[in-house]
mmCIF file of C-alpha atoms in Angstrom:
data_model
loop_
_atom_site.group_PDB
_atom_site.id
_atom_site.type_symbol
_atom_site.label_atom_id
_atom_site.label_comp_id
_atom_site.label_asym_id
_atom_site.label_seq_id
_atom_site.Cartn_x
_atom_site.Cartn_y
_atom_site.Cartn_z
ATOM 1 C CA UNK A 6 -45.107 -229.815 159.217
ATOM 2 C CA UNK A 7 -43.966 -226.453 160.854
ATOM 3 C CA UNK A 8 -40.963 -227.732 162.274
ATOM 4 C CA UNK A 9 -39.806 -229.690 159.260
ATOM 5 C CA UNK A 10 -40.146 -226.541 157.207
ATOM 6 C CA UNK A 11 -38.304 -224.348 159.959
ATOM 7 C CA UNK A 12 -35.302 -227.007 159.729
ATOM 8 C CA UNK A 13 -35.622 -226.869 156.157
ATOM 9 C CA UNK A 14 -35.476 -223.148 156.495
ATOM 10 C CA UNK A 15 -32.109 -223.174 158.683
ATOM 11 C CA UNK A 16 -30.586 -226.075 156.427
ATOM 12 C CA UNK A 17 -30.902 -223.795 153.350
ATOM 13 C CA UNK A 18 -29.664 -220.868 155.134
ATOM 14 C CA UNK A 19 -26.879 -222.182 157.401
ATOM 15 C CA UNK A 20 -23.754 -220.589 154.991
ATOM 16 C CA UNK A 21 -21.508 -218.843 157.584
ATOM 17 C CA UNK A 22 -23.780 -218.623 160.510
ATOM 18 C CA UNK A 23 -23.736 -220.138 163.852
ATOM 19 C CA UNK A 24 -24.130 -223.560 162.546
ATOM 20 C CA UNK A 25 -26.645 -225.453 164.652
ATOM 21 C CA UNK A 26 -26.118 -228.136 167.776
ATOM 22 C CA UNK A 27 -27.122 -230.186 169.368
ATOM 23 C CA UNK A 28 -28.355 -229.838 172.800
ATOM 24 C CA UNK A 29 -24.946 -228.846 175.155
ATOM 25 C CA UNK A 30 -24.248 -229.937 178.398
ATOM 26 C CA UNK A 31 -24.502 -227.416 181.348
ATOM 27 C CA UNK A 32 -22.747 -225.140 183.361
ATOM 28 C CA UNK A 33 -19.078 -227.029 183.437
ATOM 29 C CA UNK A 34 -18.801 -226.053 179.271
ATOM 30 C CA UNK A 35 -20.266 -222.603 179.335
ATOM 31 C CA UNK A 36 -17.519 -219.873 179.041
ATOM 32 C CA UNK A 37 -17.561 -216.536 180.716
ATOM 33 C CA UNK A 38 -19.526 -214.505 178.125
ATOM 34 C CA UNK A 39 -18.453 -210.953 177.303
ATOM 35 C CA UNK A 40 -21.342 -210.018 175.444
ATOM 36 C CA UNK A 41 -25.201 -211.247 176.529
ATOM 37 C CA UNK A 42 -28.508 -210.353 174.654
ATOM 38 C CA UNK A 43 -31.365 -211.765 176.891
ATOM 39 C CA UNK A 44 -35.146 -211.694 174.648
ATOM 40 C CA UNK A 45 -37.337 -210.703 176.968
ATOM 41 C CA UNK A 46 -41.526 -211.099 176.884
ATOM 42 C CA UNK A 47 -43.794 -208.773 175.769
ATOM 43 C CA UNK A 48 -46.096 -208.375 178.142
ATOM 44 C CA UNK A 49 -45.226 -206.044 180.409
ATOM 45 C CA UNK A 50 -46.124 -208.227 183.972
ATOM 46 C CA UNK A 51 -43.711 -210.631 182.385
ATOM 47 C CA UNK A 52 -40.997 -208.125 181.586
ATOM 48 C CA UNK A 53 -41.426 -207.851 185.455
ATOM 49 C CA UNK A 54 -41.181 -211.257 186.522
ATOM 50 C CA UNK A 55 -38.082 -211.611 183.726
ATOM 51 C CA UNK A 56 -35.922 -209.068 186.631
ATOM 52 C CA UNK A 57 -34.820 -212.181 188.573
ATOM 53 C CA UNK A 58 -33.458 -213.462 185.582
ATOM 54 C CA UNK A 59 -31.660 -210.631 184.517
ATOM 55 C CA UNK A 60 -30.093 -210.042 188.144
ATOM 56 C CA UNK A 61 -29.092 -213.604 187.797
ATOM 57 C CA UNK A 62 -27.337 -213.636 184.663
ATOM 58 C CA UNK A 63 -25.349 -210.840 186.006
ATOM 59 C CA UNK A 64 -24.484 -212.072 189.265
ATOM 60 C CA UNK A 65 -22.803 -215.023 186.900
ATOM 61 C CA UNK A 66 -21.207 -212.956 184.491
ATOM 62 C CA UNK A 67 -19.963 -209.609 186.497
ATOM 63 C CA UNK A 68 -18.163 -207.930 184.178
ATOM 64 C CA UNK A 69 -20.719 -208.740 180.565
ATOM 65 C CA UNK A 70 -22.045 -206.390 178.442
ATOM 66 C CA UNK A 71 -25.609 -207.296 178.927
ATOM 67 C CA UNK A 72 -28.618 -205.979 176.404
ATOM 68 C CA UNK A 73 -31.850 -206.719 176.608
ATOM 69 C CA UNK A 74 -34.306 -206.986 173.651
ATOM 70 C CA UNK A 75 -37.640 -205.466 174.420
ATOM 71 C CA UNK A 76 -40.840 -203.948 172.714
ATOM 72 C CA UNK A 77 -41.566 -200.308 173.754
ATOM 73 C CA UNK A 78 -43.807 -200.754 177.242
ATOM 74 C CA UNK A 79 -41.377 -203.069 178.614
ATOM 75 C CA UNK A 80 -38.475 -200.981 177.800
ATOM 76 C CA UNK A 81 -39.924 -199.025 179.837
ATOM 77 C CA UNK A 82 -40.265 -201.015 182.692
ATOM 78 C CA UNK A 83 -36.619 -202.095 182.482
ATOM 79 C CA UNK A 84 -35.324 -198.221 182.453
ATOM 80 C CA UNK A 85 -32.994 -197.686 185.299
ATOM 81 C CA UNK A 86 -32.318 -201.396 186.222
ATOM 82 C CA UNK A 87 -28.622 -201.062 187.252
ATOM 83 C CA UNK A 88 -28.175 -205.057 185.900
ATOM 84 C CA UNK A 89 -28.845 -203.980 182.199
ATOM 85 C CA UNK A 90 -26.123 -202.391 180.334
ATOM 86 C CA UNK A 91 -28.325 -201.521 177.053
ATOM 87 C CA UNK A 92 -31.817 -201.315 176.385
ATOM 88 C CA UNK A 93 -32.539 -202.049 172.768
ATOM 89 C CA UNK A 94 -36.262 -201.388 172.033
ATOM 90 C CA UNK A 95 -38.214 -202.501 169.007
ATOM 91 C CA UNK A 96 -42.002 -203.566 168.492
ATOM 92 C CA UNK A 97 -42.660 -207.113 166.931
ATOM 93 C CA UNK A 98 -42.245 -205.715 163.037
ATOM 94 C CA UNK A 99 -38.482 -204.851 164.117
ATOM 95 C CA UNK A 100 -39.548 -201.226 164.262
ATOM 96 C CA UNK A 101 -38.150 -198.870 167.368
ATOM 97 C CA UNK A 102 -35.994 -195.423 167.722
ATOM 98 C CA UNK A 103 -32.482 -197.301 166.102
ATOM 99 C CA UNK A 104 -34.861 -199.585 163.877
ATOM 100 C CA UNK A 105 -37.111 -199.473 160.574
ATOM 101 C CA UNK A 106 -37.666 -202.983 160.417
ATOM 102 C CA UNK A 107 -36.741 -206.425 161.086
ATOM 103 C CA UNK A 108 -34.179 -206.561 158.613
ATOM 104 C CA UNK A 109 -32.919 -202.950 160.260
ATOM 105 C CA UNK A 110 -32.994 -204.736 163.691
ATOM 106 C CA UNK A 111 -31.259 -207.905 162.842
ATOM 107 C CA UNK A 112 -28.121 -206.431 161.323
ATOM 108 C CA UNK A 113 -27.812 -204.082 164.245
ATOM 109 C CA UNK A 114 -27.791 -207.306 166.626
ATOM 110 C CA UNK A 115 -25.195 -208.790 164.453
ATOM 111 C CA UNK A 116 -23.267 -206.065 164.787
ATOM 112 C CA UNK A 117 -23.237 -206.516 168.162
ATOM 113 C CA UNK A 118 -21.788 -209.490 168.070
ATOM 114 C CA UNK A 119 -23.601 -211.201 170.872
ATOM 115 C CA UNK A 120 -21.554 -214.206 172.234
ATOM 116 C CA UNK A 121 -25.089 -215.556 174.150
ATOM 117 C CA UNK A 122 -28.518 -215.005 173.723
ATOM 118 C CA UNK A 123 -31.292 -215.991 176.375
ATOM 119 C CA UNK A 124 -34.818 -216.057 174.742
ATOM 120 C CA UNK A 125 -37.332 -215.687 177.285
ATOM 121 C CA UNK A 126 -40.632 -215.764 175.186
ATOM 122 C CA UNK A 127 -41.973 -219.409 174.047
ATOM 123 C CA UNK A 128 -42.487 -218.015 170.129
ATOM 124 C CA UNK A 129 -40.678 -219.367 166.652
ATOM 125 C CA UNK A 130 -39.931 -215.660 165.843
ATOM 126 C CA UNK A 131 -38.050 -215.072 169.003
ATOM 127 C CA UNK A 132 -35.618 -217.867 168.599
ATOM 128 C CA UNK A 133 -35.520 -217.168 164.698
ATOM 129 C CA UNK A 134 -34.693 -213.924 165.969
ATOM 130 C CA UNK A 135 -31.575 -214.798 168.020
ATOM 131 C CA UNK A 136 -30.299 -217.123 165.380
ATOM 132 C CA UNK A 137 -30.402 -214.418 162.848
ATOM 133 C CA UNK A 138 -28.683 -212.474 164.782
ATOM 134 C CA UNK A 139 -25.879 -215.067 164.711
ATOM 135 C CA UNK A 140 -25.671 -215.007 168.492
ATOM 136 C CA UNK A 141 -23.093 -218.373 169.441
ATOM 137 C CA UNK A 142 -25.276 -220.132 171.714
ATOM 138 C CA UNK A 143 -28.955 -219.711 171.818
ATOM 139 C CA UNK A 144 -30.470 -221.158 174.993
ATOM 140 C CA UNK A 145 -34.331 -221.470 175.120
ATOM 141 C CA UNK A 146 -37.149 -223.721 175.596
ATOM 142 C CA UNK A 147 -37.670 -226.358 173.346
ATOM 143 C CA UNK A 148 -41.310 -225.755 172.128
ATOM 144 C CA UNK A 149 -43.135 -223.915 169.307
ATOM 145 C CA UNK A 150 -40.761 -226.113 166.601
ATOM 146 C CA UNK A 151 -38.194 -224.296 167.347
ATOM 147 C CA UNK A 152 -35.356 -227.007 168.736
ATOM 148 C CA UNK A 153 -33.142 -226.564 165.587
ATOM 149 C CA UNK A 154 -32.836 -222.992 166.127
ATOM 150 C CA UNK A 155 -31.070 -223.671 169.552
ATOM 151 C CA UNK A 156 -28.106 -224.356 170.844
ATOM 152 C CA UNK A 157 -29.068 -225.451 174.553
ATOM 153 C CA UNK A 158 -32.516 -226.408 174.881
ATOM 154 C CA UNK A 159 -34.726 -226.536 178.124
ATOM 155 C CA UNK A 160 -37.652 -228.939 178.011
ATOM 156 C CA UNK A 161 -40.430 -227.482 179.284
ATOM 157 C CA UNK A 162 -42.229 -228.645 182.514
ATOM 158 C CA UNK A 163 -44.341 -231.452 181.489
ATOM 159 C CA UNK A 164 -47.055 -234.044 183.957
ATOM 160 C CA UNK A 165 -48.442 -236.906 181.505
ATOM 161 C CA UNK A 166 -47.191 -235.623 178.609
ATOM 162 C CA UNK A 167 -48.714 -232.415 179.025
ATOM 163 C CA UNK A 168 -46.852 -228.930 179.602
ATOM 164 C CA UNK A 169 -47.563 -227.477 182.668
ATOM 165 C CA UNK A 170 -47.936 -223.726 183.774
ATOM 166 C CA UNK A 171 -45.123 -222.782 185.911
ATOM 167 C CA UNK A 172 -44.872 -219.526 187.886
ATOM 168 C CA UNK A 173 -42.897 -216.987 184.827
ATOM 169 C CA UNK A 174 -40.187 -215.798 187.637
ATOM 170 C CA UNK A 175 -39.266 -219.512 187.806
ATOM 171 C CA UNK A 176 -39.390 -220.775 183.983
ATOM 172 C CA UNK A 177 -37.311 -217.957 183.180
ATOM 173 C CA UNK A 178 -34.731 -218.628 186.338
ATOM 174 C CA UNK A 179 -34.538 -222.073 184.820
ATOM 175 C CA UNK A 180 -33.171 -220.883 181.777
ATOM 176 C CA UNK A 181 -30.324 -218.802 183.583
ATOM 177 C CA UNK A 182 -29.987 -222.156 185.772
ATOM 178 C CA UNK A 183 -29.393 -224.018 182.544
ATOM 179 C CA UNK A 184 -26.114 -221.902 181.920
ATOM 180 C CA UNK A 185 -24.619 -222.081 184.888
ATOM 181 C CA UNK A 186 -26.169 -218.863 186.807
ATOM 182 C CA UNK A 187 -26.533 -220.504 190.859
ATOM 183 C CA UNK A 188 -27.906 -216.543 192.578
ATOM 184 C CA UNK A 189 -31.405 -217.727 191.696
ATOM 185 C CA UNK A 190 -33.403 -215.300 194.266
ATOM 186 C CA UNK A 191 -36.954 -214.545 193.122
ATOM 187 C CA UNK A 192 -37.485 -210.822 194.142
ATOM 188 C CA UNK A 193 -38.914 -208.792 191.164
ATOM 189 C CA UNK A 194 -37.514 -205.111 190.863
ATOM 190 C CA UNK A 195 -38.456 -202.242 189.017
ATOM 191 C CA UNK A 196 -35.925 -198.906 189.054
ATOM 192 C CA UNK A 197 -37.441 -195.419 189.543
ATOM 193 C CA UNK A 198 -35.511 -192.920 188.839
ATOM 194 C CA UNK A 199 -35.294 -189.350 191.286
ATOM 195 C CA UNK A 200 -37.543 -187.860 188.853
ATOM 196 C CA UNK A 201 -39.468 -190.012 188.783
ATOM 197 C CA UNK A 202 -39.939 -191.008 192.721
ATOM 198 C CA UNK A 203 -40.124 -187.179 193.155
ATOM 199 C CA UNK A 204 -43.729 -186.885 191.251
ATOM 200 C CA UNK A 205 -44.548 -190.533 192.818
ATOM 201 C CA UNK A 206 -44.644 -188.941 196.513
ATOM 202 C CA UNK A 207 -46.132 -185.594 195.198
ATOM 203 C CA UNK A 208 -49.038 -187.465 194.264
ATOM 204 C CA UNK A 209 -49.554 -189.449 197.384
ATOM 205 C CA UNK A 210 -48.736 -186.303 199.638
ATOM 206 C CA UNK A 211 -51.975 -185.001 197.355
ATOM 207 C CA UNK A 212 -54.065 -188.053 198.122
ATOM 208 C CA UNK A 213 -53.184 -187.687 201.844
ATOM 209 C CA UNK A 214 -51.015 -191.086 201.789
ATOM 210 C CA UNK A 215 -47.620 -190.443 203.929
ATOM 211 C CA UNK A 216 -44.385 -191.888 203.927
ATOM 212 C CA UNK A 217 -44.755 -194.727 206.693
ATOM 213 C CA UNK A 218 -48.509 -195.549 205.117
ATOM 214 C CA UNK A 219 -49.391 -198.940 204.345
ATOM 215 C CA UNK A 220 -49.996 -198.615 200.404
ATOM 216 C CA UNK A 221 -52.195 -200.837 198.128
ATOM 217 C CA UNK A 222 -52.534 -200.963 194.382
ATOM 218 C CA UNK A 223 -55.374 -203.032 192.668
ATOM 219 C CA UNK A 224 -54.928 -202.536 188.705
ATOM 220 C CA UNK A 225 -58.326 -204.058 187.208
ATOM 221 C CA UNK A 226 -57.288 -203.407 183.902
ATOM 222 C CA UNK A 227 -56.461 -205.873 181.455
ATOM 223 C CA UNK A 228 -55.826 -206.348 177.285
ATOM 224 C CA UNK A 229 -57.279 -208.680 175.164
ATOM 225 C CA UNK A 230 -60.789 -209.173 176.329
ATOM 226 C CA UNK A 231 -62.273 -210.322 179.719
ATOM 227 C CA UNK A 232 -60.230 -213.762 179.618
ATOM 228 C CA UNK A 233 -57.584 -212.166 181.443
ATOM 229 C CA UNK A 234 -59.548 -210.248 183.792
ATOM 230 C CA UNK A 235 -60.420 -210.817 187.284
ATOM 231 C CA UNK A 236 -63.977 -209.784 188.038
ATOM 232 C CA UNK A 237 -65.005 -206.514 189.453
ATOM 233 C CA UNK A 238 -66.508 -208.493 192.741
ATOM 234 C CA UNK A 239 -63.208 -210.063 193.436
ATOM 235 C CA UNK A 240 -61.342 -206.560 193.111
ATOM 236 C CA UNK A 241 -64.364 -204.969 195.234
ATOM 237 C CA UNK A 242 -63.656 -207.905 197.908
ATOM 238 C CA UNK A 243 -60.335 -207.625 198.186
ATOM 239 C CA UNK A 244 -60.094 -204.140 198.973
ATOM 240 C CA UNK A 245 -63.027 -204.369 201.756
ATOM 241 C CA UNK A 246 -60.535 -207.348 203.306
ATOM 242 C CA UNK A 247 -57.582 -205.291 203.475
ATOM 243 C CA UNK A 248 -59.617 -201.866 204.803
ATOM 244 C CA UNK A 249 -60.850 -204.362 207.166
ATOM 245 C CA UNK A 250 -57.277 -206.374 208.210
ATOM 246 C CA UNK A 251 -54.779 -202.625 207.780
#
């Protein structure tokens, strides 16, 4: 019922925007965009494992203006990555430092005029998002009723019917695979700036850690209740294994 009312949705609303297609073939069609939004997640461990994605969609496309769409903590995360041309930062109500709401946010991504947009999370409102936004071609997965909002769908992984989880670094790789991106390394990468690096090794130096130190971080915190977190015996065993083995 959801997806007939979302196509029912686009029907009425079609008028001059990006009218909607049906699934294109790959690379061989796709033009050299000039101007890229890529939708990224909102979790921040996500926005991480998104970097491949965005080092691969410039490695294709050189010389685009690439933005990415992000809520505040991943903006964060994304500061300083020398792939990203604009950060554009906005919470899931559309509100951010350019933004009031939605509405606020969508005409300022029209105004962009975004040839491409890559929509990394799974959810209706992202892909609503990039159609509103009147980007040309809209590549995503095809989940969440949200095929009619797309231009070039991916089907997601699926054994018996079922989707499957996939490692996040390589779903999102196989959406910059779909348009024609071929650099497909996996390494994740978050920029520091001096600053930033400066206080970083002032801390350590405090702690007593040097420069040529083996360093480990073990981050037991987690949102949302104890589904996502590991237990406190795995952390504690862990970090005896790795006193033991360094």
């Amino acid at each position: 019922a959801l997806g007939q009312v979302t196509a029912a949705f686009v029907r009425q609303r079609l008028g001059g925007r990006p009218r909607l297609a049906t699934t294109h073939s790959p690379a061989a069609e796709m033009p050299e965009f000039e101007r890229i939004l890529v939708i990224a997640p909102s979790w921040v461990g996500d926005v991480v494992m998104a970097t491949p994605a965005v080092r691969a969609l410039r490695r294709r496309f050189p010389s685009a203006h690439i933005a990415v769409l992000a809520r505040p903590t991943g903006a964060d995360v994304l500061e300083h990555n020398p792939h990203i041309d604009r950060i554009i930062t906005a919470d899931k109500k559309g509100v951010g430092p350019e933004t009031r709401s939605t509405g606020e946010l969508v005409r300022l991504l029209r105004a962009e005029k975004f040839e491409l947009a890559v929509i990394l999370p799974n959810s209706l409102r992202a892909a609503l998002l990039a159609w509103r936004a009147r980007a040309n071609r809209r590549v995503g997965y095809a989940v969440q009723w949200r095929s009619p909002l797309l231009t070039d769908r991916v089907p997601p992984p699926r054994e018996h019917g079922k989707i499957v989880p996939v490692n996040m670094v390589d779903r999102y790789l196989a959406l910059c695979e779909k348009i024609g991106c071929t650099e497909l390394t996996k390494d994740e990468e978050i920029f520091a700036s001096d600053e930033d690096t400066a206080k970083a090794n002032e801390v350590l130096s405090s702690l007593g850690v040097g420069g040529d130190d083996m360093l480990a971080v073990l981050i037991p915190g987690a949102s949302y209740g104890p589904s996502k977190l590991w237990g406190a015996a795995k952390f504690a065993a862990v970090a005896d294994r790795l006193a033991e083995r360094h």
